Short mmCIF file of C-alpha atoms in Angstrom, two decimals:
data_model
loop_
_atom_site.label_atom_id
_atom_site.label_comp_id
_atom_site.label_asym_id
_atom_site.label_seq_id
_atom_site.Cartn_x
_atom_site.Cartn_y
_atom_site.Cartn_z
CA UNK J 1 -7.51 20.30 10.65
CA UNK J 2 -6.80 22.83 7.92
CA UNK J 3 -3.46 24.13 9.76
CA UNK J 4 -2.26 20.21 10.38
CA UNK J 5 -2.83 19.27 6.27
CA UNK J 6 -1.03 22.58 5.51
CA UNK J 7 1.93 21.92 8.02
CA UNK J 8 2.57 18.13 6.55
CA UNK J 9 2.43 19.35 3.06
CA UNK J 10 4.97 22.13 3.49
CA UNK J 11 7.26 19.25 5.32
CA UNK J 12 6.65 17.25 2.60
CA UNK J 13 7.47 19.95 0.12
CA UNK J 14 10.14 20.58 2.09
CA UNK J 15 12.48 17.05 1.46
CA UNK J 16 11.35 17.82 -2.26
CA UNK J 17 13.20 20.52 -2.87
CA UNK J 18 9.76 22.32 -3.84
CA UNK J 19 8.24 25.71 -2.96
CA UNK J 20 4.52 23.91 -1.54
CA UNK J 21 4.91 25.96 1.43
CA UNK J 22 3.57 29.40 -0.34
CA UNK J 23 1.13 27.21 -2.24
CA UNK J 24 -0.33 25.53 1.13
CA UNK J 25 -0.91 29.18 2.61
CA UNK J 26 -2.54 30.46 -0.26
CA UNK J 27 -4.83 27.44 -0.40
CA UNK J 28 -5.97 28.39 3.57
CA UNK J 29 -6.89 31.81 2.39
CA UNK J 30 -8.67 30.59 -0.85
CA UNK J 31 -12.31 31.96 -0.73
CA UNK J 32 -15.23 30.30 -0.25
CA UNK J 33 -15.98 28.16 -3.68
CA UNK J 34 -19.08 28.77 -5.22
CA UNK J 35 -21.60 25.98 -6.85
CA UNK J 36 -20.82 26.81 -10.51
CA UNK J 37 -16.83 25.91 -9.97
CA UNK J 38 -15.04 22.70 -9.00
CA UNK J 39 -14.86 21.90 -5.51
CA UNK J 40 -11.75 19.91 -4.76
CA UNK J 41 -12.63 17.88 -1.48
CA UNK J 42 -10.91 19.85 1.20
CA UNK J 43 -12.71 23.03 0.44
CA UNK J 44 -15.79 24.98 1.87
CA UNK J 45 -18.64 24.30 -0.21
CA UNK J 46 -21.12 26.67 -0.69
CA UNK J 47 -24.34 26.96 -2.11
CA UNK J 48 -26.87 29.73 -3.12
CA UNK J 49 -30.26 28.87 -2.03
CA UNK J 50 -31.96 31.75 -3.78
CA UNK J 51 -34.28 34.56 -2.64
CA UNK J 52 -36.84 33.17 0.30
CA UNK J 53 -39.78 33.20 -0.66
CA UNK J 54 -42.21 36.40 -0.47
CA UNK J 55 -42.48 37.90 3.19
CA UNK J 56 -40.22 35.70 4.82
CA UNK J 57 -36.90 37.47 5.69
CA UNK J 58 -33.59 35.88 4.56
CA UNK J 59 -31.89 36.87 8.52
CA UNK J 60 -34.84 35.21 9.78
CA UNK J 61 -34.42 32.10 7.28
CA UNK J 62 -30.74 31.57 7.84
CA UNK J 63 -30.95 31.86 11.55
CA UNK J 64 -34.18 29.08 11.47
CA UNK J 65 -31.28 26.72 9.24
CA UNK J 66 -28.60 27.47 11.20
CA UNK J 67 -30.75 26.07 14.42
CA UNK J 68 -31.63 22.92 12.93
CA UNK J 69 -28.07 21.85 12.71
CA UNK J 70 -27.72 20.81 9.18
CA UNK J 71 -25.23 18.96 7.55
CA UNK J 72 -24.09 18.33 3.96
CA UNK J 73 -25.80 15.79 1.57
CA UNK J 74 -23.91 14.91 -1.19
CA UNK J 75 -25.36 12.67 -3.58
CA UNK J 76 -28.11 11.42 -1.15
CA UNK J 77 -25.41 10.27 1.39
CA UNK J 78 -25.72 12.28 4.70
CA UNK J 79 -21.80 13.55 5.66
CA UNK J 80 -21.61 13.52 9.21
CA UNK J 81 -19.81 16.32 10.50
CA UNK J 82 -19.97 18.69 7.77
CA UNK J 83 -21.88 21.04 9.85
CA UNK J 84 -23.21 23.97 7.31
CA UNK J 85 -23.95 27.49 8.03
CA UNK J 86 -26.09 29.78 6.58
CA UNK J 87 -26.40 33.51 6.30
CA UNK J 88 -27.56 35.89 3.39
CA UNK J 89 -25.94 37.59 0.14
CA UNK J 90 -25.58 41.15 -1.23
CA UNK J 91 -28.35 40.57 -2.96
CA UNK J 92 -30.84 39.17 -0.10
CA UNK J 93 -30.27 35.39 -1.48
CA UNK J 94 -29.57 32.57 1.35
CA UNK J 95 -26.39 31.15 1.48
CA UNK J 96 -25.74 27.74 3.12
CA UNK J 97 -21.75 26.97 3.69
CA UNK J 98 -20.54 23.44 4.22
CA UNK J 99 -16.75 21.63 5.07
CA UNK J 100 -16.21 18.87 2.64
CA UNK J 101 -12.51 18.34 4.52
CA UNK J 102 -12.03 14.49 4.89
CA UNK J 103 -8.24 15.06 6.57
CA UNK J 104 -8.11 14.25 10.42
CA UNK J 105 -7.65 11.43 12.50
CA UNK J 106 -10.14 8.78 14.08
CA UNK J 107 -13.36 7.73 13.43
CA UNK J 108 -15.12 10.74 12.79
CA UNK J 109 -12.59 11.35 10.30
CA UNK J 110 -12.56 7.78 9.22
CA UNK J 111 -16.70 8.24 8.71
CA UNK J 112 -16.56 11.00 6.39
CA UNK J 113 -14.43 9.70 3.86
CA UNK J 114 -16.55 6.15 3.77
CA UNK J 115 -19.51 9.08 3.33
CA UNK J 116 -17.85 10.66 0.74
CA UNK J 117 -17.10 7.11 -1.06
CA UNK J 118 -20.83 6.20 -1.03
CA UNK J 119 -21.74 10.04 -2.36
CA UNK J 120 -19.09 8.96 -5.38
CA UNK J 121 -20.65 5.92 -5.92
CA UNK J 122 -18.08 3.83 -4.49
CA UNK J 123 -15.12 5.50 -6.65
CA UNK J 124 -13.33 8.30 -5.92
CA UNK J 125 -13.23 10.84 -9.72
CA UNK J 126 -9.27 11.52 -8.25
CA UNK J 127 -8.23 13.02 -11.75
CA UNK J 128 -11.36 14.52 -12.42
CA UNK J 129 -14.41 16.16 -11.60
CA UNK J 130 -18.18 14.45 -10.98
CA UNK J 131 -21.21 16.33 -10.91
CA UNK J 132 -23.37 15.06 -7.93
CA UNK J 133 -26.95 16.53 -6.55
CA UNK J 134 -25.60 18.43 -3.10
CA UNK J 135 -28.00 19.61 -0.88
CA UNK J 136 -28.33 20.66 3.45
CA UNK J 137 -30.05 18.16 5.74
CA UNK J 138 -30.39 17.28 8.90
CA UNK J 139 -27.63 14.90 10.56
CA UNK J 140 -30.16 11.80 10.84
CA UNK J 141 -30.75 11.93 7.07
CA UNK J 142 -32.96 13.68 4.60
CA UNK J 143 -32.95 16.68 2.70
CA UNK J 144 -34.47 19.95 3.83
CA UNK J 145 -33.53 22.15 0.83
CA UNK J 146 -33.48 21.15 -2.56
CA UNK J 147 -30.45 19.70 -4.07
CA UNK J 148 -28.19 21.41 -6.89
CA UNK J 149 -25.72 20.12 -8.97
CA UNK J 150 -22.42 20.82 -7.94
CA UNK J 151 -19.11 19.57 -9.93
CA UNK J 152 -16.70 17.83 -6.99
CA UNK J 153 -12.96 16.04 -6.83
CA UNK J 154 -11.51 14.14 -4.71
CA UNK J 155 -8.19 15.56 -4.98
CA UNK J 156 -6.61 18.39 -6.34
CA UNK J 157 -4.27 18.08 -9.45
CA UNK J 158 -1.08 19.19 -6.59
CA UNK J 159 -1.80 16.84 -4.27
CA UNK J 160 -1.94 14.14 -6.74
CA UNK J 161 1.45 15.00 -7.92
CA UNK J 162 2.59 15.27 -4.39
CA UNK J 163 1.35 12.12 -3.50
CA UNK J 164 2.67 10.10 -6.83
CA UNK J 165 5.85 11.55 -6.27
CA UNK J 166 6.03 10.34 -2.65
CA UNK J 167 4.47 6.69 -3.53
CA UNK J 168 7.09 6.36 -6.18
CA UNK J 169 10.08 7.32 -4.16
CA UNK J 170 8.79 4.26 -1.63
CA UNK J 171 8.44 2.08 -4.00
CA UNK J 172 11.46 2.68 -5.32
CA UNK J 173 13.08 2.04 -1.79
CA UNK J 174 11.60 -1.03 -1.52
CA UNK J 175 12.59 -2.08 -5.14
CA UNK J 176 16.16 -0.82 -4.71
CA UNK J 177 16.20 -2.83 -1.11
CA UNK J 178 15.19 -6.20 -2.45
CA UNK J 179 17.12 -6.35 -5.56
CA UNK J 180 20.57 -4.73 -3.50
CA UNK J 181 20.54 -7.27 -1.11
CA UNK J 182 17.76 -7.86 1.35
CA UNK J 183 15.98 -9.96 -1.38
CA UNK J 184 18.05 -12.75 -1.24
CA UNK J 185 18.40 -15.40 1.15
CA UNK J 186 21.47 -15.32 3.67
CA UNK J 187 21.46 -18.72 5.09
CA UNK J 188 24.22 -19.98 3.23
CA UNK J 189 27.60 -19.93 4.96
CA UNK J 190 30.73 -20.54 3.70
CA UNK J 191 32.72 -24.01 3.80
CA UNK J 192 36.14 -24.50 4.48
CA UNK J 193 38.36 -25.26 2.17
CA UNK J 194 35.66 -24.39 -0.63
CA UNK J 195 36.22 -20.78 -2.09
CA UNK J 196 33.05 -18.90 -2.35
CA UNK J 197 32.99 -17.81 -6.28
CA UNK J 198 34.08 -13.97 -6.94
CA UNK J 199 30.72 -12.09 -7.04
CA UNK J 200 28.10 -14.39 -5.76
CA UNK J 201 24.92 -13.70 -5.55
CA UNK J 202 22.64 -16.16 -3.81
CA UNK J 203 18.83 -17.11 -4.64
CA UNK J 204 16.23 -14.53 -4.38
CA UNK J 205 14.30 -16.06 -1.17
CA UNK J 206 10.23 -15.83 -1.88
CA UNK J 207 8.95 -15.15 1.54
CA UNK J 208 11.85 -12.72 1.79
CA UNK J 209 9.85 -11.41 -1.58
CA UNK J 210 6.51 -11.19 0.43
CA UNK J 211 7.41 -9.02 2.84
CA UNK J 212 9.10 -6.42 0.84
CA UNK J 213 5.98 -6.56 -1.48
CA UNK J 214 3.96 -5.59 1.27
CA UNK J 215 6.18 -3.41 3.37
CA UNK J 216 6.36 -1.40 0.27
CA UNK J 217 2.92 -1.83 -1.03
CA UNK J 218 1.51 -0.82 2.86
CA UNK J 219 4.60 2.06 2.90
CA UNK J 220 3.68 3.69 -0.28
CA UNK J 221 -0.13 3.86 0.59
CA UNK J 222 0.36 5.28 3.96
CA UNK J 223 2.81 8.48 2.37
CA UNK J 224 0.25 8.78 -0.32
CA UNK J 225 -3.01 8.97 1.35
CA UNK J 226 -1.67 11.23 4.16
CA UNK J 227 -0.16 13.44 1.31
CA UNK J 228 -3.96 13.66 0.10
CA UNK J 229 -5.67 13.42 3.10
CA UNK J 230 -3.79 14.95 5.84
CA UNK J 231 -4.52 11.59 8.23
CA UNK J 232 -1.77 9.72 10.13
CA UNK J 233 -4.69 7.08 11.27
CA UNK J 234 -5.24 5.06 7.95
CA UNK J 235 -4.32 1.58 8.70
CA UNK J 236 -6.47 -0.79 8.97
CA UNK J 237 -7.10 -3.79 11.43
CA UNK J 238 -7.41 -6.13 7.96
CA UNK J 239 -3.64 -4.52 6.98
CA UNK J 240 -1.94 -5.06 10.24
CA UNK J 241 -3.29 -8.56 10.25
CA UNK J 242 -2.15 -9.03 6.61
CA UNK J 243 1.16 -7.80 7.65
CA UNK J 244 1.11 -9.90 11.01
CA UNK J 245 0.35 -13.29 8.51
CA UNK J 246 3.45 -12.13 6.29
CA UNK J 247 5.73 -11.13 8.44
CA UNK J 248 5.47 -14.76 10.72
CA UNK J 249 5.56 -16.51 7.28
CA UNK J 250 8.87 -14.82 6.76
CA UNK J 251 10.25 -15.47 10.54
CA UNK J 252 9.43 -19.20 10.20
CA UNK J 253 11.16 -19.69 6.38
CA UNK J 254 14.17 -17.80 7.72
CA UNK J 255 13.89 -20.41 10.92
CA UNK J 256 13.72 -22.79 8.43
CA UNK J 257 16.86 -22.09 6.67
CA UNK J 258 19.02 -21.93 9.41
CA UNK J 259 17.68 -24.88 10.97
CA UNK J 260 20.09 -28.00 10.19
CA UNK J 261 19.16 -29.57 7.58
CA UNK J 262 19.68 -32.47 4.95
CA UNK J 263 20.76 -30.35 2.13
CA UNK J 264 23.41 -28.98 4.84
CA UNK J 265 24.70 -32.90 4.87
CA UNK J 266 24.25 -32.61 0.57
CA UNK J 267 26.60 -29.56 0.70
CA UNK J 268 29.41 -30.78 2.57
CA UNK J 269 29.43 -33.94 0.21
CA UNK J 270 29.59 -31.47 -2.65
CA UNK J 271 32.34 -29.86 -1.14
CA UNK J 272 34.14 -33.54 -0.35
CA UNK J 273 33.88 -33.94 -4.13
CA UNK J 274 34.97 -30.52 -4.71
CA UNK J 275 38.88 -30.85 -3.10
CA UNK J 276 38.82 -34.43 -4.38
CA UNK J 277 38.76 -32.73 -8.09
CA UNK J 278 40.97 -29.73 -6.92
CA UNK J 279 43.85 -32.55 -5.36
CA UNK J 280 43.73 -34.42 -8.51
CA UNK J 281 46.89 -34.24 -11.25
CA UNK J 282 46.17 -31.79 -13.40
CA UNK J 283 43.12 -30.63 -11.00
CA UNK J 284 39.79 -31.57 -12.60
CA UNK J 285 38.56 -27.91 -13.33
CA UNK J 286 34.64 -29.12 -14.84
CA UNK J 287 34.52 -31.46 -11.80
CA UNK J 288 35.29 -28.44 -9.52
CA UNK J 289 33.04 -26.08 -11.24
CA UNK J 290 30.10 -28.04 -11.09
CA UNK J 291 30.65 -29.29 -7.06
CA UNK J 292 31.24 -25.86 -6.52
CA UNK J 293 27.56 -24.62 -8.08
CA UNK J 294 26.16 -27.39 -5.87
CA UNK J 295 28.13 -25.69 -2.63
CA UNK J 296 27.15 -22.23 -3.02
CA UNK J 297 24.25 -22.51 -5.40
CA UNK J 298 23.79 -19.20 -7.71
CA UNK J 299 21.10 -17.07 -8.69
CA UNK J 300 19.24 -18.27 -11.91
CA UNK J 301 16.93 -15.27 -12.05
CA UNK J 302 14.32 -13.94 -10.35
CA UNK J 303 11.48 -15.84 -11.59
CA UNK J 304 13.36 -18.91 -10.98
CA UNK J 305 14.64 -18.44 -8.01
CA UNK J 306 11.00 -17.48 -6.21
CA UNK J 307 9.26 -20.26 -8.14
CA UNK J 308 12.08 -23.40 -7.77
CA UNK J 309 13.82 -25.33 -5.87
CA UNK J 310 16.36 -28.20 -6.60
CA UNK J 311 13.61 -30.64 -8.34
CA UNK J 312 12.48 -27.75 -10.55
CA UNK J 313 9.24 -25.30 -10.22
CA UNK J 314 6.66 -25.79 -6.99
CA UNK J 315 2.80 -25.90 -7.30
CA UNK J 316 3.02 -23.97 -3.88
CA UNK J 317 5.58 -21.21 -4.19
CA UNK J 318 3.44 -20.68 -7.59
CA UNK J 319 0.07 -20.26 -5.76
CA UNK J 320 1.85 -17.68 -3.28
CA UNK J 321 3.58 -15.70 -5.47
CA UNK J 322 0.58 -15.19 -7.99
CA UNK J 323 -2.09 -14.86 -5.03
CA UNK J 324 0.38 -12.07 -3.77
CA UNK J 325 0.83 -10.30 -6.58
CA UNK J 326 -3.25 -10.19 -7.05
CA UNK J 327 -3.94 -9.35 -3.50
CA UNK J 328 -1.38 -6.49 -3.64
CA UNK J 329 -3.13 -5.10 -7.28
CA UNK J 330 -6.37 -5.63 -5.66
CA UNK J 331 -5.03 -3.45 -2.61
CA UNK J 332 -3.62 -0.58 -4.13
CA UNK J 333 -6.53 -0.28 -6.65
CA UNK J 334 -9.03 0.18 -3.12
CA UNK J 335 -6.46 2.65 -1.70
CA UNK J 336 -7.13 5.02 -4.93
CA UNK J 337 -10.44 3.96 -5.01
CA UNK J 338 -11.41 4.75 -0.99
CA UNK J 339 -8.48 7.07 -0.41
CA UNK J 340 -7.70 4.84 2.46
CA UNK J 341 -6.20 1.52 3.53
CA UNK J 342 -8.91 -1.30 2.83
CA UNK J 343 -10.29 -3.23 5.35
CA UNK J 344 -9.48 -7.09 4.86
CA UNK J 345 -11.90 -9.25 5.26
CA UNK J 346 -11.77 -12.45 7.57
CA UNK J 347 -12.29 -14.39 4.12
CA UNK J 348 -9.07 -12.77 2.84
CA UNK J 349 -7.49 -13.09 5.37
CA UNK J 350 -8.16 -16.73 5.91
CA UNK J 351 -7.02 -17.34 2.26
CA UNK J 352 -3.95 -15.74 2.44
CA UNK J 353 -2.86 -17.24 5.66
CA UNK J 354 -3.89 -20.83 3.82
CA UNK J 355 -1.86 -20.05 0.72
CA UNK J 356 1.08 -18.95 3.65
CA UNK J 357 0.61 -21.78 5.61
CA UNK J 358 0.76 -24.36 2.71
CA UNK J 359 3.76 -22.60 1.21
CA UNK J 360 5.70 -22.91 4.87
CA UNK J 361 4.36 -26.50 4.33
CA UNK J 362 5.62 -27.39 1.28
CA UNK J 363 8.99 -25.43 2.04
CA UNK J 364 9.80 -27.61 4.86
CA UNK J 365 10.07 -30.19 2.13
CA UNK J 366 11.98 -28.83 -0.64
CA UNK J 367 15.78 -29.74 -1.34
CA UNK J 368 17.89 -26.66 -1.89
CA UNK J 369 20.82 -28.76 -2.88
CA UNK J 370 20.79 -31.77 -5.32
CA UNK J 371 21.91 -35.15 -4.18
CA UNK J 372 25.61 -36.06 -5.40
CA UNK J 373 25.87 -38.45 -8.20
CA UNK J 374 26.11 -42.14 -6.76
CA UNK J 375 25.07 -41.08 -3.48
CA UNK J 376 22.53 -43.00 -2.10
#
């Protein structure tokens, strides 16, 4: 496990331009930590147990622990897999020794990290140290020796870095992608006779909106936590089913564009008005102008765009868009919080297909294009 987190952080340092390589090998020889200094999750964890008592020899004591199978116990929470060894000091003191690695794939992995969320009381200190009671036990709970204070992170202060860096170059992927051009909707084709204007930019589409959100909220996540972590296996059955709910919403509203349509009748009457103006003597310029905003309607902003149609702001586009933006807050606070994806429930789920469904609804509705003036 150690050799696979070292090998993705030196690729990872690698595309960065960084040295991370040299720091990755020195961080597989780092010595064992002791119970007086920070333990950054990741590390061996090891903790002096003291002289045995009077006529009981310490070779005889370790080898007695190190039949029982132990495991770590952090915090009262049993850590399955963190099988600890014991054998004796210098001085004649026991010594137990203890993973606290939580990189690795599949549910044994998976286990250890909800573990270490109980031991940290639900919260991850990422930034900074706790001090939890850490003590050896066997693996079907308990405590056989007795529990010491021991100062622990859940990341260390280069992996953090790493990871921010990484989650910031998504997101700024995904930003760069929606605002360049993938944001905006591409069902509008041109008419002929009608000049598209120089430099048009059509509306920002919301479900088009929705699944860049996500793509890039789910993206970022995934780089980060296997920056920290060292685990390709962090997705979630609740995130692919989120993903599954936004990315149909998306297939049927681009269906839904390109589907004929009323406003598709509405546009070609703008567009009758528009040569009618441009063949008049002189050629009505304001009449053309304003047929020709109708034809190829413009951008009016983000906001606007994701939250309007023809008749003005929608009820339903505003219940998506501010449900998604709270979902996706909510998400990326559990991913810092768990140091994994969260797992959706079927209550969330259910909502956010509802709020889906009723926008797709509602959409099916709207008027993209005003009526012409004395048109019935």
């Amino acid at each position: 496990m150690t050799m696979r987190r070292t090998i993705i952080r030196t690729i990872f340092a690698a595309v960065l331009g960084t040295t991370i390589a040299a720091g990755g090998a020195a961080q597989a020889q780092m010595p064992m930590a002791a119970a007086d200094t920070t333990v950054v999750l990741g590390q061996p964890l090891t903790l002096n147990l003291g002289v045995p008592p009077a006529g009981t020899d310490c070779a005889t004591q370790a080898a007695t622990l190190n039949a029982q199978a132990l495991v770590l116990v952090a915090n009262g929470q049993t850590i399955p897999g963190a099988r600890a060894s014991f054998g004796c000091s210098a001085k004649g003191e026991l010594v137990g020794t203890a993973s606290t690695s939580i990189a690795g794939n599949g549910d044994d992995a998976a286990q250890r990290r909800a573990a270490w969320q109980t031991a940290f009381s639900g919260f991850f200190s990422l930034a900074g140290a706790k001090s939890l009671p850490v003590a050896f036990g066997p693996a079907t709970g308990g405590m056989t020796t007795a529990p010491k204070m021991v100062s622990i992170q859940g990341a260390s202060d280069r992996d953090l870095r790493l990871a921010a860096i990484w989650f910031a170059l998504v997101a700024a992927l995904f930003l760069f992608a929606f605002f360049r051009h993938f944001g905006r909707t591409d069902a509008i084709t041109p008419i002929a006779g009608v000049p598209m204007p120089a430099n048009y930019r059509a509306p920002y589409s919301l479900a088009r909106f929705q699944l860049l959100w996500w793509s890039g909220i789910v993206t970022a996540s995934y780089v980060a936590i296997l920056t920290i972590t060292g685990s390709m296996d962090t997705i979630t059955t609740g995130t692919m089913a989120l993903m599954g709910i936004v990315g149909g919403t998306s297939v049927l509203a681009a269906f839904q564009d390109r589907r004929p349509s009323d406003d598709d009748t509405r546009r070609h009457q703008h567009a009758a008005a528009y040569l009618a103006a441009a063949a008049a003597t002189p050629p009505d310029q304001t009449a053309m102008a304003a047929s020709l905003a109708e034809v190829y309607p413009p951008s009016q902003g983000l906001l606007p765009d994701l939250l309007s149609d023809a008749a003005g702001y929608n009820i339903h586009r505003l219940q998506l868009l501010a449900w998604t933006g709270v979902l996706g807050i909510t998400f990326l606070y559990e991913v810092t919080r768990t140091l994994g994806m969260p797992e959706l429930s079927a209550n969330l789920l259910a909502l956010t297909g509802i709020s889906n469904g009723t926008y797709f609804g509602f959409k099916m509705q709207e008027q993209q294009v005003p009526t012409p003036t004395g048109t019935a």
